[in-house]
PDB file of C-alpha atoms in Angstrom:
ATOM      1  CA  MET Q   6      43.191 117.946 -50.853  1.00 41.00           C
ATOM      2  CA  ALA Q   7      45.606 116.740 -48.325  1.00 47.00           C
ATOM      3  CA  GLY Q   8      47.640 113.660 -49.173  1.00 48.00           C
ATOM      4  CA  THR Q   9      45.877 113.533 -52.854  1.00 54.00           C
ATOM      5  CA  THR Q  10      46.540 114.750 -56.113  1.00 62.00           C
ATOM      6  CA  ALA Q  11      42.550 115.148 -56.648  1.00 75.00           C
ATOM      7  CA  GLU Q  12      41.432 118.165 -58.068  1.00 91.00           C
ATOM      8  CA  VAL Q  13      37.595 117.985 -56.895  1.00 95.00           C
ATOM      9  CA  CYS Q  14      35.989 116.415 -53.536  1.00 94.00           C
ATOM     10  CA  VAL Q  15      32.782 114.893 -53.668  1.00 95.00           C
ATOM     11  CA  HIS Q  16      31.126 114.072 -49.994  1.00 95.00           C
ATOM     12  CA  VAL Q  17      28.404 111.470 -50.261  1.00 96.00           C
ATOM     13  CA  CYS Q  18      25.907 111.148 -47.258  1.00 93.00           C
ATOM     14  CA  VAL Q  19      26.183 107.489 -46.383  1.00 91.00           C
ATOM     15  CA  THR Q  20      23.748 107.479 -43.232  1.00 86.00           C
ATOM     16  CA  CYS Q  21      20.207 108.800 -45.131  1.00 78.00           C
ATOM     17  CA  LYS Q  22      17.961 105.804 -45.618  1.00 69.00           C
ATOM     18  CA  ALA Q  23      16.146 108.534 -48.413  1.00 65.00           C
ATOM     19  CA  ASP Q  24      12.767 106.889 -47.162  1.00 63.00           C
ATOM     20  CA  GLU Q  25      13.690 103.416 -47.547  1.00 61.00           C
ATOM     21  CA  ALA Q  26      12.840 101.082 -44.334  1.00 59.00           C
ATOM     22  CA  CYS Q  27      16.424 100.014 -43.443  1.00 60.00           C
ATOM     23  CA  GLU Q  28      17.604  97.833 -40.336  1.00 66.00           C
ATOM     24  CA  ASP Q  29      20.285  99.365 -38.677  1.00 67.00           C
ATOM     25  CA  ASP Q  30      22.971  96.852 -40.444  1.00 69.00           C
ATOM     26  CA  ALA Q  31      21.292  97.072 -43.764  1.00 71.00           C
ATOM     27  CA  GLU Q  32      22.798  99.117 -46.471  1.00 79.00           C
ATOM     28  CA  ARG Q  33      21.795 102.542 -47.019  1.00 82.00           C
ATOM     29  CA  PRO Q  34      20.881 104.269 -50.200  1.00 84.00           C
ATOM     30  CA  GLY Q  35      23.773 106.611 -49.806  1.00 89.00           C
ATOM     31  CA  GLN Q  36      26.009 103.211 -49.644  1.00 91.00           C
ATOM     32  CA  ARG Q  37      25.116 102.067 -52.841  1.00 92.00           C
ATOM     33  CA  PHE Q  38      25.110 105.364 -54.387  1.00 94.00           C
ATOM     34  CA  ARG Q  39      28.722 105.958 -53.379  1.00 94.00           C
ATOM     35  CA  ARG Q  40      29.519 102.325 -54.642  1.00 95.00           C
ATOM     36  CA  ALA Q  41      28.000 103.114 -58.165  1.00 95.00           C
ATOM     37  CA  LEU Q  42      30.038 106.649 -58.110  1.00 94.00           C
ATOM     38  CA  ASP Q  43      33.118 104.376 -57.257  1.00 93.00           C
ATOM     39  CA  ASP Q  44      32.023 101.867 -60.473  1.00 92.00           C
ATOM     40  CA  ALA Q  45      31.370 104.591 -62.740  1.00 91.00           C
ATOM     41  CA  ARG Q  46      34.806 106.245 -61.938  1.00 89.00           C
ATOM     42  CA  ALA Q  47      36.627 103.210 -62.651  1.00 87.00           C
ATOM     43  CA  ASP Q  48      35.108 102.621 -66.266  1.00 78.00           C
ATOM     44  CA  GLY Q  49      37.061 106.165 -67.012  1.00 75.00           C
ATOM     45  CA  ASP Q  50      40.070 108.345 -66.523  1.00 80.00           C
ATOM     46  CA  ALA Q  51      38.727 110.259 -62.928  1.00 82.00           C
ATOM     47  CA  ASP Q  52      41.815 110.427 -60.809  1.00 86.00           C
ATOM     48  CA  TRP Q  53      40.994 113.952 -60.483  1.00 93.00           C
ATOM     49  CA  LEU Q  54      38.093 112.936 -58.289  1.00 93.00           C
ATOM     50  CA  GLU Q  55      37.906 112.212 -54.652  1.00 94.00           C
ATOM     51  CA  ILE Q  56      35.129 110.687 -52.909  1.00 94.00           C
ATOM     52  CA  ARG Q  57      34.507 110.553 -49.353  1.00 95.00           C
ATOM     53  CA  GLU Q  58      31.983 109.442 -47.031  1.00 94.00           C
ATOM     54  CA  VAL Q  59      30.206 111.528 -44.979  1.00 95.00           C
ATOM     55  CA  ASN Q  60      27.518 110.966 -42.101  1.00 92.00           C
ATOM     56  CA  CYS Q  61      24.249 113.186 -42.589  1.00 90.00           C
ATOM     57  CA  LEU Q  62      24.447 116.182 -45.134  1.00 92.00           C
ATOM     58  CA  ALA Q  63      20.931 117.310 -43.485  1.00 90.00           C
ATOM     59  CA  SER Q  64      19.122 117.079 -46.968  1.00 87.00           C
ATOM     60  CA  CYS Q  65      16.935 113.869 -45.658  1.00 81.00           C
ATOM     61  CA  GLU Q  66      13.604 114.738 -47.270  1.00 83.00           C
ATOM     62  CA  ARG Q  67      15.300 115.044 -50.562  1.00 86.00           C
ATOM     63  CA  GLY Q  68      16.821 111.414 -50.629  1.00 83.00           C
ATOM     64  CA  CYS Q  69      20.351 110.561 -50.990  1.00 91.00           C
ATOM     65  CA  ALA Q  70      22.707 113.794 -51.155  1.00 95.00           C
ATOM     66  CA  ALA Q  71      26.380 114.323 -52.161  1.00 96.00           C
ATOM     67  CA  ALA Q  72      28.272 118.115 -52.118  1.00 96.00           C
ATOM     68  CA  ILE Q  73      30.985 118.785 -54.613  1.00 97.00           C
ATOM     69  CA  SER Q  74      33.876 121.148 -54.196  1.00 95.00           C
ATOM     70  CA  MET Q  75      36.855 122.466 -55.536  1.00 94.00           C
ATOM     71  CA  ALA Q  76      39.553 124.903 -54.262  1.00 92.00           C
ATOM     72  CA  GLY Q  77      38.170 128.481 -55.584  1.00 91.00           C
ATOM     73  CA  LYS Q  78      35.036 127.607 -56.865  1.00 94.00           C
ATOM     74  CA  TRP Q  79      31.395 127.459 -55.755  1.00 95.00           C
ATOM     75  CA  SER Q  80      30.475 124.079 -53.619  1.00 96.00           C
ATOM     76  CA  TYR Q  81      27.002 122.341 -54.669  1.00 97.00           C
ATOM     77  CA  LEU Q  82      24.731 120.444 -52.818  1.00 97.00           C
ATOM     78  CA  LEU Q  83      23.321 117.478 -55.082  1.00 97.00           C
ATOM     79  CA  GLY Q  84      19.987 115.347 -53.874  1.00 95.00           C
ATOM     80  CA  ARG Q  85      17.463 113.125 -55.039  1.00 94.00           C
ATOM     81  CA  LEU Q  86      20.384 110.949 -56.318  1.00 94.00           C
ATOM     82  CA  ASN Q  87      20.472 106.938 -56.550  1.00 93.00           C
ATOM     83  CA  PRO Q  88      22.827 104.249 -58.351  1.00 94.00           C
ATOM     84  CA  ALA Q  89      21.162 104.984 -61.608  1.00 96.00           C
ATOM     85  CA  LYS Q  90      22.392 108.640 -61.798  1.00 96.00           C
ATOM     86  CA  ALA Q  91      25.801 107.558 -60.688  1.00 96.00           C
ATOM     87  CA  ALA Q  92      27.204 108.201 -64.463  1.00 95.00           C
ATOM     88  CA  ASP Q  93      25.515 111.104 -65.004  1.00 97.00           C
ATOM     89  CA  PHE Q  94      26.744 112.528 -61.600  1.00 97.00           C
ATOM     90  CA  LEU Q  95      30.435 111.830 -62.637  1.00 96.00           C
ATOM     91  CA  THR Q  96      29.586 113.724 -66.085  1.00 96.00           C
ATOM     92  CA  TYR Q  97      28.302 116.733 -63.771  1.00 97.00           C
ATOM     93  CA  ALA Q  98      31.899 116.376 -61.862  1.00 97.00           C
ATOM     94  CA  THR Q  99      33.584 116.755 -64.826  1.00 95.00           C
ATOM     95  CA  THR Q 100      31.519 119.701 -66.213  1.00 97.00           C
ATOM     96  CA  TYR Q 101      32.162 121.302 -62.810  1.00 97.00           C
ATOM     97  CA  ARG Q 102      35.891 120.732 -63.113  1.00 96.00           C
ATOM     98  CA  ALA Q 103      35.788 122.554 -66.403  1.00 96.00           C
ATOM     99  CA  SER Q 104      34.029 125.639 -64.970  1.00 96.00           C
ATOM    100  CA  LYS Q 105      35.643 128.691 -64.143  1.00 94.00           C
ATOM    101  CA  THR Q 106      33.393 129.200 -61.342  1.00 94.00           C
ATOM    102  CA  GLY Q 107      31.657 125.692 -60.957  1.00 95.00           C
ATOM    103  CA  LEU Q 108      28.541 126.980 -61.953  1.00 95.00           C
ATOM    104  CA  VAL Q 109      26.930 123.917 -64.192  1.00 96.00           C
ATOM    105  CA  LEU Q 110      23.964 125.698 -66.206  1.00 94.00           C
ATOM    106  CA  PRO Q 111      20.790 123.466 -66.147  1.00 94.00           C
ATOM    107  CA  SER Q 112      21.042 123.339 -69.954  1.00 94.00           C
ATOM    108  CA  LYS Q 113      24.805 121.481 -69.676  1.00 95.00           C
ATOM    109  CA  ARG Q 114      23.689 118.906 -66.980  1.00 96.00           C
ATOM    110  CA  PRO Q 115      22.522 115.438 -67.563  1.00 97.00           C
ATOM    111  CA  ALA Q 116      18.833 115.198 -67.689  1.00 97.00           C
ATOM    112  CA  SER Q 117      18.598 113.104 -64.801  1.00 97.00           C
ATOM    113  CA  LEU Q 118      19.942 115.477 -62.786  1.00 97.00           C
ATOM    114  CA  HIS Q 119      17.867 118.501 -63.936  1.00 94.00           C
ATOM    115  CA  ASP Q 120      16.515 119.057 -60.189  1.00 93.00           C
ATOM    116  CA  ALA Q 121      19.269 117.505 -57.990  1.00 95.00           C
ATOM    117  CA  VAL Q 122      20.934 120.915 -57.253  1.00 96.00           C
ATOM    118  CA  LEU Q 123      19.414 121.941 -53.703  1.00 95.00           C
ATOM    119  CA  GLY Q 124      22.126 124.943 -52.815  1.00 95.00           C
ATOM    120  CA  ARG Q 125      25.550 126.327 -53.156  1.00 95.00           C
ATOM    121  CA  MET Q 126      27.562 128.191 -51.306  1.00 93.00           C
ATOM    122  CA  PRO Q 127      31.225 130.093 -51.862  1.00 91.00           C
ATOM    123  CA  SER Q 128      34.228 128.062 -51.708  1.00 82.00           C
ATOM    124  CA  LEU Q 129      35.695 127.244 -48.408  1.00 73.00           C
ATOM    125  CA  VAL Q 130      38.921 126.384 -49.909  1.00 68.00           C
ATOM    126  CA  PRO Q 131      41.268 129.274 -51.622  1.00 67.00           C
ATOM    127  CA  ALA Q 132      42.363 128.941 -55.187  1.00 67.00           C
ATOM    128  CA  ALA Q 133      46.064 128.448 -55.130  1.00 65.00           C
ATOM    129  CA  GLY Q 134      46.963 131.966 -56.382  1.00 62.00           C
ATOM    130  CA  ASP Q 135      44.650 133.285 -53.521  1.00 60.00           C
ATOM    131  CA  LEU Q 136      46.778 131.688 -50.733  1.00 51.00           C
ATOM    132  CA  LEU Q 137      49.300 134.077 -48.933  1.00 47.00           C
TER     133      LEU Q 137
END
């Protein structure tokens, strides 16, 4: 990630209404999740994590969504997120970071995230050793 020492990048959708009746200027569920994730990160040592806001991850029917990625690892899209799951998401991100491929088996996920993984895709960022 350019200009940062972060290893793991999380993109949080901040535009989805997650089936809430939101006024145009109201805080969205994704914005609340992003803020809760920042708070959870502040409680520990997570300078390896970069959190970015993004407009729409095309998962609106599955509530607030976030994508997690790291060079040379699978990227994952998670949904059904809310502020109460922020600390568990940080636990998931820690396990993701430690995994060789990015795979976090269901048995290794926090219980609140058992059904959160919506999809995965190959890394779009090559691992350092794969660079020419």
